[in-house]
Coordinates of C-alpha atoms and ligand atoms in Angstrom, one line a residue:
Chain A
M25 CA 33.6 -0.2 -7.1
S26 CA 35.0 -2.6 -4.6
S27 CA 32.7 -4.8 -2.5
Q28 CA 32.7 -4.8 1.2
G29 CA 33.5 -8.5 1.5
K30 CA 31.3 -11.4 2.6
I31 CA 29.4 -11.2 5.8
L32 CA 27.2 -13.7 7.6
L33 CA 23.6 -12.4 7.7
K34 CA 20.1 -13.8 8.1
G35 CA 17.9 -13.6 5.0
N36 CA 15.8 -10.9 6.4
E37 CA 18.9 -8.8 7.1
V38 CA 20.3 -9.5 3.7
M39 CA 17.1 -8.2 2.1
S40 CA 17.1 -5.1 4.3
E41 CA 20.7 -4.3 3.6
A42 CA 20.1 -4.7 -0.1
A43 CA 17.3 -2.2 0.1
I44 CA 19.5 0.3 1.9
Q45 CA 22.2 -0.2 -0.7
A46 CA 19.7 0.4 -3.5
G47 CA 18.8 3.7 -2.0
C48 CA 15.6 2.8 -0.1
R49 CA 15.1 5.6 2.3
F50 CA 11.7 4.9 3.7
F51 CA 10.5 1.8 5.4
A52 CA 7.3 1.2 7.3
G53 CA 6.3 -2.1 8.8
Y54 CA 4.5 -4.0 11.6
P55 CA 6.1 -6.9 13.5
I56 CA 5.2 -10.4 12.5
T57 CA 7.2 -13.6 12.6
P58 CA 9.2 -14.8 10.6
Q59 CA 10.2 -11.3 9.2
N60 CA 10.8 -9.4 12.4
E61 CA 14.5 -8.9 11.6
V62 CA 13.5 -6.6 8.7
P63 CA 11.9 -3.9 10.8
E64 CA 14.5 -4.4 13.5
Y65 CA 17.4 -4.0 11.0
M66 CA 15.7 -1.1 9.3
S67 CA 15.1 0.7 12.6
K68 CA 18.8 0.7 13.2
R69 CA 20.0 1.3 9.6
M70 CA 17.6 3.9 8.3
P71 CA 18.7 6.7 10.7
Q72 CA 22.3 5.9 9.8
V73 CA 21.7 6.7 6.1
G74 CA 19.3 9.6 6.7
G75 CA 16.2 7.6 5.9
T76 CA 12.9 7.1 7.8
F77 CA 11.8 4.0 9.7
I78 CA 8.3 3.8 11.1
Q79 CA 6.9 1.0 13.1
A80 CA 3.3 1.5 11.9
E81 CA 0.2 0.7 13.9
S82 CA -0.8 -1.9 11.4
E83 CA 0.0 -3.4 8.1
I84 CA -2.8 -1.3 6.6
A85 CA -1.1 1.9 7.9
A86 CA 2.3 0.7 6.8
I87 CA 1.3 0.1 3.2
N88 CA -0.5 3.5 3.1
M89 CA 2.6 5.2 4.4
I90 CA 4.4 3.5 1.5
F91 CA 1.7 4.9 -0.8
G92 CA 2.5 8.4 0.5
A93 CA 6.3 8.0 0.5
S94 CA 6.3 6.7 -3.0
A95 CA 4.1 9.6 -4.2
A96 CA 6.6 11.9 -2.5
G97 CA 9.4 10.4 -4.6
A98 CA 11.2 8.1 -2.1
R99 CA 12.4 4.6 -2.8
C100 CA 10.4 2.8 -0.2
M101 CA 9.6 -0.6 1.1
T102 CA 7.4 -2.5 3.5
S103 CA 7.7 -6.2 4.5
S104 CA 5.5 -8.6 6.3
S105 CA 4.4 -12.2 6.4
S106 CA 1.2 -13.9 5.2
P107 CA -1.5 -12.5 7.6
G108 CA 0.0 -9.1 7.4
I109 CA 0.2 -9.2 3.6
S110 CA -3.5 -10.0 3.6
L111 CA -4.1 -6.7 5.4
K112 CA -1.9 -4.8 2.9
Q113 CA -4.0 -5.9 -0.1
E114 CA -6.2 -2.8 -0.1
G115 CA -3.2 -0.6 -0.2
I116 CA -1.4 -2.7 -2.8
S117 CA -4.4 -2.4 -5.1
Y118 CA -4.4 1.4 -4.7
I119 CA -0.6 1.6 -5.3
A120 CA -0.9 -0.6 -8.4
A121 CA -3.8 1.5 -9.6
A122 CA -1.9 4.7 -9.1
Q123 CA 1.2 3.2 -10.8
L124 CA 3.5 4.0 -7.9
P125 CA 6.8 2.2 -7.5
C126 CA 7.6 0.3 -4.2
V127 CA 8.9 -3.0 -2.9
I128 CA 6.8 -5.3 -0.8
A129 CA 8.3 -8.4 0.8
N130 CA 6.3 -11.4 2.0
M131 CA 8.3 -13.9 4.0
Q132 CA 5.5 -16.4 3.9
R133 CA 4.3 -18.5 6.8
G134 CA 1.7 -21.2 7.3
G135 CA -1.9 -20.4 6.7
P136 CA -4.8 -20.0 6.3
G137 CA -5.9 -17.9 9.2
L138 CA -3.2 -17.4 11.8
G139 CA -1.7 -20.7 10.6
N140 CA 1.7 -21.0 12.1
I141 CA 5.2 -19.5 11.9
R142 CA 6.8 -22.2 9.8
A143 CA 7.8 -21.5 6.2
S144 CA 5.2 -21.8 3.5
Q145 CA 4.5 -21.0 -0.2
A146 CA 0.8 -20.9 0.2
D147 CA 0.4 -17.2 -0.7
Y148 CA 1.3 -17.9 -4.4
F149 CA -2.2 -17.1 -5.7
Q150 CA -2.4 -14.0 -3.6
A151 CA 0.9 -12.7 -4.9
V152 CA 0.6 -13.8 -8.5
K153 CA -3.1 -13.7 -9.3
G154 CA -4.2 -10.6 -7.5
G155 CA -4.9 -10.6 -3.8
G156 CA -6.5 -7.2 -3.7
H157 CA -9.4 -6.0 -5.8
G158 CA -9.3 -5.0 -9.5
D159 CA -7.3 -5.9 -12.5
Y160 CA -3.8 -5.3 -11.5
R161 CA -0.5 -7.2 -11.4
L162 CA 2.5 -7.2 -9.1
I163 CA 5.9 -8.1 -10.5
V164 CA 6.9 -11.1 -8.2
F165 CA 10.4 -12.2 -7.6
A166 CA 11.1 -15.5 -6.0
P167 CA 14.8 -15.7 -4.8
S168 CA 16.1 -19.1 -3.7
T169 CA 19.4 -18.2 -2.1
L170 CA 20.6 -15.3 0.0
P171 CA 23.0 -13.9 -2.6
E172 CA 20.1 -14.0 -5.0
L173 CA 17.8 -12.4 -2.4
Y174 CA 20.4 -9.6 -2.2
K175 CA 20.6 -9.1 -5.9
L176 CA 16.8 -9.4 -6.6
T177 CA 16.0 -6.9 -3.8
M178 CA 18.2 -4.3 -5.4
N179 CA 16.8 -5.1 -8.9
A180 CA 13.3 -4.9 -7.5
F181 CA 13.7 -1.2 -6.8
D182 CA 14.9 -0.6 -10.3
Y183 CA 12.1 -2.5 -11.9
A184 CA 9.6 -0.8 -9.7
D185 CA 10.8 2.6 -10.9
Y186 CA 11.3 1.5 -14.5
Y187 CA 7.8 0.0 -14.9
R188 CA 6.1 2.2 -12.2
N189 CA 4.7 -0.9 -10.7
P190 CA 4.9 -2.4 -7.2
V191 CA 7.3 -5.4 -6.9
M192 CA 6.9 -8.2 -4.5
I193 CA 9.7 -10.3 -3.1
L194 CA 8.0 -13.6 -2.4
G195 CA 10.2 -15.4 0.2
D196 CA 9.4 -17.6 3.0
G197 CA 10.3 -18.3 6.6
I198 CA 13.3 -20.4 5.7
L199 CA 14.8 -17.8 3.4
G200 CA 14.1 -15.1 6.0
Q201 CA 15.6 -17.0 8.9
M202 CA 18.5 -18.8 7.4
A203 CA 22.0 -17.3 7.5
E204 CA 24.5 -17.5 4.7
P205 CA 27.7 -15.5 3.9
V206 CA 26.7 -12.8 1.4
E207 CA 28.8 -10.3 -0.4
I208 CA 27.5 -6.8 0.2
L209 CA 28.0 -5.6 -3.4
P210 CA 27.5 -2.0 -4.2
Y211 CA 24.4 -1.0 -6.0
E212 CA 24.4 -0.4 -9.7
P213 CA 21.1 0.4 -11.5
I214 CA 20.4 -2.4 -14.0
V215 CA 18.1 -0.3 -16.2
E216 CA 18.0 3.3 -17.1
L217 CA 15.8 4.9 -14.5
P218 CA 13.1 7.2 -15.8
E219 CA 12.5 10.6 -14.4
K220 CA 9.8 10.5 -11.6
D221 CA 7.4 12.9 -13.3
F222 CA 4.5 11.8 -11.1
V223 CA 6.0 13.0 -7.8
L224 CA 3.9 15.3 -5.6
D225 CA 6.3 17.7 -4.0
G226 CA 4.3 21.0 -4.4
C227 CA 3.5 22.6 -7.6
K228 CA 6.3 25.2 -7.7
G229 CA 7.1 26.0 -11.3
R230 CA 4.6 23.5 -12.7
K231 CA 0.9 22.7 -12.8
P232 CA -0.6 20.9 -9.8
R233 CA -0.4 17.2 -10.0
V234 CA -3.1 14.7 -8.9
L235 CA -2.5 11.1 -8.0
K236 CA -5.8 9.3 -7.9
T237 CA -7.5 6.0 -8.5
L238 CA -11.1 7.1 -8.9
F239 CA -12.1 7.5 -12.5
L240 CA -15.8 8.6 -12.7
R241 CA -15.9 10.9 -15.7
P242 CA -16.1 10.7 -18.6
S243 CA -17.9 7.4 -18.5
M244 CA -15.0 5.5 -20.2
A245 CA -12.2 7.1 -18.1
L246 CA -11.7 3.9 -16.0
V247 CA -11.7 1.7 -19.1
R248 CA -9.0 3.9 -20.5
H249 CA -7.0 3.8 -17.3
N250 CA -7.3 0.0 -17.2
D251 CA -6.2 -0.3 -20.8
L252 CA -3.2 1.7 -19.8
L253 CA -2.4 -0.6 -17.0
Q254 CA -2.9 -3.7 -19.2
A255 CA -0.5 -2.2 -21.8
S256 CA 2.1 -1.8 -19.1
Y257 CA 1.5 -5.4 -18.0
K258 CA 1.9 -6.5 -21.6
K259 CA 5.3 -4.7 -21.8
I260 CA 6.5 -6.3 -18.5
T261 CA 5.4 -9.7 -19.7
A262 CA 7.3 -9.3 -22.9
E263 CA 10.5 -8.0 -21.2
L264 CA 10.9 -9.4 -17.7
K265 CA 10.4 -13.2 -17.6
L266 CA 13.3 -14.7 -15.6
H267 CA 14.1 -18.3 -14.9
E268 CA 16.9 -20.7 -14.4
E269 CA 17.3 -24.2 -15.8
T270 CA 19.3 -27.1 -14.5
E271 CA 20.1 -30.1 -16.6
T272 CA 16.9 -29.8 -18.6
D273 CA 18.5 -30.5 -22.1
D274 CA 18.2 -34.3 -21.9
A275 CA 15.7 -34.5 -19.0
E276 CA 12.9 -37.1 -19.0
L277 CA 11.5 -35.7 -15.9
V278 CA 11.5 -31.9 -15.3
I279 CA 11.0 -30.7 -11.8
A280 CA 9.3 -27.3 -11.4
A281 CA 9.9 -25.4 -8.2
Y282 CA 10.6 -21.9 -7.1
G283 CA 12.2 -20.1 -4.1
I284 CA 13.7 -22.2 -1.4
T285 CA 12.0 -25.3 -2.7
A286 CA 13.9 -25.0 -5.9
R287 CA 17.1 -24.9 -4.0
I288 CA 16.2 -28.1 -2.2
A289 CA 15.1 -29.6 -5.5
K290 CA 18.5 -28.9 -7.0
G291 CA 19.9 -31.4 -4.5
A292 CA 17.4 -34.0 -5.6
V293 CA 18.4 -33.5 -9.3
K294 CA 22.0 -34.2 -8.3
I295 CA 21.0 -37.4 -6.5
A296 CA 18.9 -38.5 -9.4
R297 CA 21.6 -37.9 -11.9
Q298 CA 24.1 -39.9 -9.7
N299 CA 21.5 -42.7 -10.0
G300 CA 21.4 -42.4 -13.7
M301 CA 18.0 -40.8 -13.9
K302 CA 17.7 -37.9 -16.4
V303 CA 16.1 -35.3 -14.2
G304 CA 16.2 -31.6 -14.6
L305 CA 14.8 -28.5 -13.0
I306 CA 13.1 -25.3 -14.1
R307 CA 13.1 -22.6 -11.5
P308 CA 11.0 -19.5 -12.3
I309 CA 12.7 -16.4 -10.8
T310 CA 9.8 -14.2 -11.7
L311 CA 6.5 -15.7 -10.8
W312 CA 4.8 -12.9 -12.6
P313 CA 5.4 -12.5 -15.4
F314 CA 5.6 -16.3 -15.5
P315 CA 8.4 -17.7 -17.6
D316 CA 6.3 -20.0 -19.8
E317 CA 8.7 -20.6 -22.7
P318 CA 11.0 -23.0 -20.8
F319 CA 7.9 -25.1 -19.8
K320 CA 6.7 -25.1 -23.4
R321 CA 10.1 -26.3 -24.6
A322 CA 10.3 -29.0 -21.9
A323 CA 6.8 -30.2 -22.7
R324 CA 8.2 -31.1 -26.1
T325 CA 11.4 -32.8 -24.9
A326 CA 10.5 -34.3 -21.5
D327 CA 8.0 -37.0 -20.6
R328 CA 6.7 -35.6 -17.4
F329 CA 6.8 -32.7 -14.9
L330 CA 7.0 -32.9 -11.2
V331 CA 5.9 -29.8 -9.3
V332 CA 7.3 -29.4 -5.8
E333 CA 5.9 -26.6 -3.6
M334 CA 5.1 -25.8 0.0
S335 CA 1.4 -25.6 -0.5
G336 CA -1.5 -27.8 -1.4
G337 CA -1.1 -27.0 -5.1
Q338 CA -1.1 -23.4 -6.4
F339 CA 2.1 -22.9 -8.5
I340 CA 1.2 -26.2 -10.2
E341 CA -1.7 -24.4 -12.1
D342 CA 0.7 -22.1 -13.8
V343 CA 3.0 -25.0 -14.7
K344 CA 0.1 -26.8 -16.3
L345 CA -0.9 -23.6 -18.2
A346 CA 2.6 -22.9 -19.4
S347 CA 3.2 -26.5 -20.5
E348 CA -0.3 -26.5 -22.0
C349 CA -1.0 -29.7 -20.2
K350 CA 0.9 -31.5 -23.0
K351 CA 2.7 -33.8 -20.5
P352 CA 1.5 -35.2 -17.1
V353 CA 2.3 -33.1 -14.1
E354 CA 3.0 -34.9 -10.9
F355 CA 2.8 -33.2 -7.5
L356 CA 4.7 -33.2 -4.3
G357 CA 3.6 -30.6 -1.7
S358 CA 1.7 -29.7 1.3
G359 CA 0.7 -26.7 3.3
G360 CA 1.2 -25.6 6.9
G361 CA 4.9 -26.1 7.6
W362 CA 5.8 -29.1 5.5
Y363 CA 9.0 -28.7 3.6
P364 CA 10.8 -31.2 1.3
T365 CA 14.3 -32.5 1.7
P366 CA 16.4 -33.6 -1.4
D367 CA 15.7 -37.2 -0.3
N368 CA 11.9 -36.7 -0.1
I369 CA 12.0 -35.4 -3.6
F370 CA 14.3 -38.2 -4.8
E371 CA 11.9 -40.8 -3.3
K372 CA 9.1 -39.2 -5.3
I373 CA 11.2 -39.3 -8.4
Q374 CA 11.9 -43.0 -7.8
T375 CA 8.2 -43.7 -7.4
I376 CA 7.5 -41.9 -10.6
Y377 CA 10.2 -43.9 -12.4
E378 CA 8.8 -47.1 -11.0
T379 CA 5.2 -46.6 -11.7
E380 CA 5.3 -44.5 -14.9
A381 CA 8.2 -46.3 -16.6
L382 CA 9.8 -43.2 -18.1
V383 CA 11.4 -44.0 -21.4
D384 CA 13.4 -42.0 -23.9
Chain B
M7 CA -12.7 44.6 0.3
E8 CA -12.8 42.8 -3.0
F9 CA -14.3 39.4 -2.9
K10 CA -12.2 37.2 -5.2
R11 CA -11.6 33.5 -5.7
P12 CA -8.5 32.4 -3.7
T13 CA -5.6 31.4 -5.9
A14 CA -5.6 28.0 -4.1
L15 CA -9.1 27.3 -5.5
L16 CA -9.6 26.3 -9.1
D17 CA -12.2 28.1 -11.2
A18 CA -14.7 25.2 -11.0
C19 CA -18.3 24.7 -10.0
T20 CA -18.4 22.1 -7.2
H21 CA -20.6 19.1 -7.1
Y22 CA -21.7 19.8 -3.5
C23 CA -25.4 20.1 -2.7
G24 CA -26.9 23.5 -2.0
G25 CA -26.3 24.4 1.7
C26 CA -23.5 21.8 2.1
G27 CA -20.7 22.8 4.5
H28 CA -17.9 21.3 2.4
G29 CA -17.8 24.3 0.0
I30 CA -17.4 26.8 2.8
V31 CA -14.6 24.9 4.4
H32 CA -12.8 24.4 1.0
R33 CA -12.9 28.2 0.7
L34 CA -11.5 28.8 4.2
V35 CA -8.7 26.3 3.6
A36 CA -7.9 27.9 0.3
E37 CA -7.9 31.4 1.8
V38 CA -5.5 30.3 4.5
I39 CA -3.2 28.7 2.0
D40 CA -3.1 31.9 0.0
E41 CA -2.6 34.1 3.1
L42 CA 0.4 31.9 4.2
G43 CA 1.8 31.9 0.7
I44 CA 2.2 28.1 0.8
R45 CA 0.2 26.9 -2.2
Q46 CA 3.2 25.8 -4.2
R47 CA 4.6 23.7 -1.4
T48 CA 1.3 22.3 -0.2
I49 CA 0.1 18.8 -0.9
G50 CA -3.5 17.9 0.1
T51 CA -4.9 14.4 0.6
A52 CA -8.4 13.7 -0.6
P53 CA -10.6 11.3 1.5
V54 CA -13.2 8.9 0.4
G55 CA -16.4 10.7 1.0
C56 CA -18.2 13.6 -0.5
A57 CA -14.9 15.5 -0.7
V58 CA -13.2 12.8 -2.8
L59 CA -13.1 15.2 -5.8
L60 CA -11.1 17.7 -3.8
Y61 CA -8.5 17.7 -6.6
D62 CA -11.1 19.2 -9.0
Y63 CA -11.3 22.3 -6.7
F64 CA -7.9 22.8 -5.1
N65 CA -5.1 24.4 -7.1
C66 CA -2.3 22.4 -5.5
D67 CA -0.9 18.9 -5.6
I68 CA -3.4 16.3 -4.3
I69 CA -3.3 12.6 -3.6
E70 CA -6.5 10.7 -3.3
C71 CA -6.3 8.0 -0.6
A72 CA -8.2 4.9 0.3
H73 CA -11.1 5.3 2.8
G74 CA -9.7 6.3 6.2
R75 CA -6.0 6.1 5.3
P76 CA -5.1 9.8 4.7
P77 CA -3.2 10.1 8.1
A78 CA -1.0 7.2 7.1
V79 CA -0.5 8.5 3.5
A80 CA 0.2 12.0 4.9
T81 CA 2.7 10.5 7.3
G82 CA 4.6 8.9 4.4
M83 CA 4.6 12.1 2.5
K84 CA 5.6 14.4 5.3
R85 CA 8.5 12.2 6.5
V86 CA 9.9 12.2 2.9
L87 CA 9.3 15.9 2.4
P88 CA 9.5 17.5 5.8
D89 CA 9.5 21.1 4.4
R90 CA 6.3 20.7 2.4
I91 CA 2.9 21.4 4.0
I92 CA 0.6 18.4 4.1
F93 CA -3.0 18.5 5.0
T94 CA -5.7 15.9 5.2
Y95 CA -9.3 16.7 4.7
Q96 CA -11.5 13.9 6.1
G97 CA -15.2 13.2 6.9
D98 CA -16.4 11.5 10.0
G99 CA -16.7 8.1 8.5
D100 CA -13.2 8.4 7.0
L101 CA -11.5 9.8 10.2
A102 CA -13.5 8.3 13.1
A103 CA -14.8 4.9 11.8
I104 CA -12.7 3.1 9.2
G105 CA -9.7 5.3 9.8
T106 CA -9.8 5.6 13.6
S107 CA -6.6 3.7 14.0
E108 CA -4.7 5.7 11.4
T109 CA -6.0 9.0 13.0
I110 CA -5.1 8.1 16.6
H111 CA -1.6 6.9 15.7
A112 CA -0.7 9.7 13.4
A113 CA -1.9 12.1 16.1
N114 CA 0.0 10.3 18.8
R115 CA 3.2 10.2 16.9
G116 CA 2.8 14.0 16.6
E117 CA 3.1 13.9 12.8
N118 CA 3.6 17.4 11.7
I119 CA 0.5 17.6 9.6
T120 CA -2.8 19.5 9.5
T121 CA -6.1 17.7 9.6
I122 CA -9.4 19.3 8.6
F123 CA -12.1 17.1 10.0
I124 CA -15.7 17.5 8.6
N125 CA -18.2 16.4 11.2
N126 CA -21.6 16.3 9.5
A127 CA -22.9 13.5 11.7
I128 CA -23.7 11.3 8.7
Y129 CA -22.2 9.4 5.7
G130 CA -22.9 11.9 3.0
M131 CA -21.5 10.2 -0.1
T132 CA -23.1 6.8 0.4
G133 CA -26.5 8.3 1.0
G134 CA -27.1 9.0 4.6
Q135 CA -26.1 6.1 6.8
M136 CA -25.1 6.3 10.4
A137 CA -21.7 7.9 11.1
P138 CA -19.7 7.4 14.3
T139 CA -20.7 11.0 15.1
T140 CA -24.4 10.5 14.4
M141 CA -26.3 11.8 17.5
I142 CA -28.6 9.9 19.8
G143 CA -32.0 9.7 18.3
Q144 CA -30.8 11.0 14.9
R145 CA -32.5 9.2 12.0
T146 CA -30.3 7.9 9.3
T147 CA -30.9 5.2 6.6
T148 CA -29.3 2.6 8.9
T149 CA -30.8 3.9 12.1
Q150 CA -34.3 4.5 10.8
D151 CA -35.8 4.9 14.3
G152 CA -33.0 7.1 15.5
R153 CA -29.5 6.1 16.8
D154 CA -30.1 4.0 19.9
I155 CA -27.4 4.3 22.6
T156 CA -28.0 0.7 23.7
S157 CA -27.2 -0.8 20.4
E158 CA -25.1 1.8 18.5
G159 CA -23.4 3.6 21.4
P160 CA -23.1 7.3 21.8
P161 CA -21.5 9.5 19.1
I162 CA -17.7 9.7 19.2
K163 CA -16.3 13.1 20.2
V164 CA -13.1 13.3 18.3
C165 CA -11.6 16.4 19.9
E166 CA -12.3 15.0 23.4
L167 CA -10.9 11.6 22.4
L168 CA -7.7 12.9 20.9
S169 CA -7.1 15.5 23.7
S170 CA -5.8 12.7 25.9
L171 CA -2.8 12.0 23.6
D172 CA 0.3 13.8 24.6
G173 CA 1.6 13.8 21.0
V174 CA -1.2 16.1 19.7
A175 CA -0.4 19.8 19.4
Y176 CA -3.7 21.5 18.7
L177 CA -7.4 20.6 18.7
Q178 CA -10.3 22.9 18.1
R179 CA -13.9 22.4 17.3
V180 CA -15.6 25.0 15.2
A181 CA -18.7 25.4 13.0
V182 CA -19.6 27.1 9.7
S183 CA -23.3 27.6 10.5
T184 CA -23.2 31.3 11.4
A185 CA -21.1 34.2 10.0
K186 CA -19.3 34.5 13.4
D187 CA -18.6 30.8 13.4
V188 CA -17.1 31.0 9.9
I189 CA -14.7 33.7 11.0
K190 CA -13.6 31.6 14.0
A191 CA -13.3 28.5 11.8
K192 CA -10.9 30.3 9.5
K193 CA -8.8 31.5 12.4
A194 CA -8.6 27.9 13.7
I195 CA -7.7 26.5 10.3
K196 CA -5.0 29.1 9.9
K197 CA -3.5 28.3 13.3
A198 CA -3.5 24.6 12.3
F199 CA -1.4 25.4 9.2
V200 CA 0.8 27.8 11.0
N201 CA 1.5 25.1 13.6
Q202 CA 2.8 22.9 10.9
I203 CA 4.9 25.6 9.4
E204 CA 6.4 26.1 12.8
G205 CA 6.9 22.4 13.3
R206 CA 4.6 22.0 16.3
G207 CA 3.1 18.6 15.3
Y208 CA -0.4 17.2 14.7
S209 CA -3.1 19.8 14.5
L210 CA -6.8 19.0 13.9
V211 CA -9.7 21.3 13.4
E212 CA -13.1 19.7 13.7
V213 CA -15.8 21.5 11.7
L214 CA -19.4 21.0 12.4
S215 CA -20.8 21.0 8.9
M216 CA -24.2 20.9 7.2
C217 CA -25.5 18.0 5.2
P218 CA -29.0 19.1 4.3
T219 CA -29.4 16.4 1.7
D220 CA -28.9 13.4 3.9
W221 CA -30.4 15.1 7.0
K222 CA -33.5 15.6 4.8
L223 CA -33.6 19.3 5.8
T224 CA -33.6 22.5 3.9
P225 CA -30.4 24.5 4.0
K226 CA -31.9 26.9 6.5
Q227 CA -33.1 24.0 8.7
A228 CA -29.7 22.4 8.4
V229 CA -28.0 25.5 9.8
D230 CA -30.5 25.5 12.6
F231 CA -29.7 21.8 13.3
V232 CA -26.0 22.6 13.7
N233 CA -26.8 25.6 15.9
N234 CA -29.5 24.0 18.1
E235 CA -28.6 20.3 18.1
M236 CA -25.0 19.6 17.1
K237 CA -23.4 22.3 19.2
K238 CA -25.0 20.9 22.3
V239 CA -23.5 17.4 21.8
F240 CA -20.2 18.7 20.3
P241 CA -19.3 21.9 22.2
L242 CA -17.2 24.4 20.2
G243 CA -13.9 25.4 21.6
V244 CA -10.2 24.7 21.9
Y245 CA -9.5 21.2 23.2
K246 CA -5.8 21.4 23.2
D247 CA -3.2 24.0 22.4
K248 CA 0.3 22.7 23.4
K249 CA 2.7 25.4 24.1
Ligands
TPP418 C1 -13.1 0.4 2.1 C2 -14.3 1.2 1.7 N1 -15.4 1.0 2.4 C3 -16.6 1.7 2.1 C4 -16.5 2.6 1.1 C5 -17.8 3.3 0.8 N2 -17.8 4.7 1.3 C6 -17.6 5.7 0.5 S1 -17.7 7.2 1.2 C7 -18.2 6.5 2.7 C8 -18.6 7.3 3.9 C9 -18.3 8.7 3.8 O1 -18.7 9.4 4.9 P1 -17.8 10.5 5.6 O2 -16.4 10.0 5.7 O3 -18.5 10.9 6.8 O4 -17.8 11.7 4.5 P2 -19.0 12.5 3.8 O5 -19.4 11.9 2.6 O6 -20.1 12.7 4.9 O7 -18.3 13.9 3.6 C10 -18.2 5.1 2.5 C11 -18.6 4.2 3.6 C12 -15.3 2.8 0.4 N3 -15.2 3.6 -0.6 N4 -14.2 2.1 0.8
SF4_419 S1 -24.5 14.7 0.6 FE1 -24.2 16.1 2.3 S2 -22.0 16.2 2.6 FE2 -22.4 15.4 0.6 S3 -22.4 17.1 -0.8 FE3 -24.5 16.7 -0.3 S4 -24.9 18.0 1.5 FE4 -22.6 17.9 1.3

């Protein structure tokens, strides 16, 4: 199939168009900056493709509409930003428990509380470690450019269907607001999509189906259900870790960053290399499952890690776990609207080189 | 007339207490589903409350929702499957406390769904705490000296509240505390489903229903409580019937 050529779109619009291309036909959301372009775009596009757009009365209602739409068999999506994602946590837990596919986007902004509307990566724990109640996992994608946002959004629908698990696109205000030329490539499923044998569409020609998350009887029913969920998470962990490495082969210092921060860090790697410093970058593309192997490898070959993130230090915990704390992990980050430039990161690299005397 | 179990009900013994109104309303809903021949295209939503185990009793597709969220879940389902029949079955805590927002907005959007609202003036499942519909002076485990209007406010009258919304198609309050009431309740429930089949929009039937256990009354006293106390505060009747 031929592509429709490159067009200049904002990140929020890129993600929305990718969803439409991937066959998303139900969107519910509630306005919040910096993701307002998503509901705005969807309100215009959904009717054009015969889909449904609903401006919900709250993020709680929106995520529950997704619960219903997914149960009814639609490819569906909701998006929000940090405070709104907090409100969605109840629904996310139910959706994960019922093993319903859907895509949830968080264009993160500053927190805690109302925070501000600048970009942030402070919802890492919420996205990756839980957020809602109970033992569940979200598949979390962290795109770092708009073409990647386009591709991963499409993939998110496939993985959600394939694993019957909600997928979160963890972006941020910069990714959502920036504009870049993006090629609107046609959708091709990247996995063989299973039949949706859970859909509630009336019991014509079959036995009635029940979608539920309450398991009272027999007494071990919930344990069994949780074991089932864990088995699914194990499968996902074994199959879906994605990452990108830049110049890590001979690196003495390995930067770890994800999303937009990784894109900025790539610039710092370039500057460092121009200055004769052996610096590389590991960029997780999936934050859950976390790609631990590259960090294990780097812990053997490099001297030190440098984590860069737009938070007070959340992602760093997974880097330490993955690298088994075998090498020191430096940190550059802050919450609430701070973002790094390649020069900032390069300065930090210089400081590390000066004070820690990295040697081969 | 032969008295049989409706096809829309499973052959199961319910967990409801003796004298509880839920069982009667289940039967009425099932009879209506049978009479309209819609069982195989009906999807019910189970609330969080005493009726959470709805799916053990109804012989149709059921989705169990988070507390108060059935109107939003039903909205998602109905928009995806507009030719299916979607009903919510909700208690007063579910519909008029934690789910007030979802209720008002689904109603105001005129979602083409049917809501069966069980008003038993108390939280049944959690053991008898105050509901938004608990009446002034009514004792519950969280209003042990009786609901006090100065601190808890008066009971919320759902039909009256929703009647101001232009998007709503049909509102009726009924009871299941006398044989006559049961017959009227069934008619109202049937109309609420027919409205959906005909695409008229949001229809809600509020049912004054007995909860002898948490009212700490015998089944007979509970029936009297509905007839003598509840009907005074919650007058029966049609609150809206949009032509
Ligand atoms: C978010 C959340 N809060 C509280 C509860 C606990 N809870 C379960 S049922 C219920 C009240 C049910 O009362 P009602 O809706 O009136 O239904 P009834 O049991 O009387 O039929 C509550 C508060 C819950 N399950 N979820
Ligand atoms: S507690 Fe009340 S509402 Fe619940 S089953 Fe018993 S009588 Fe019915």
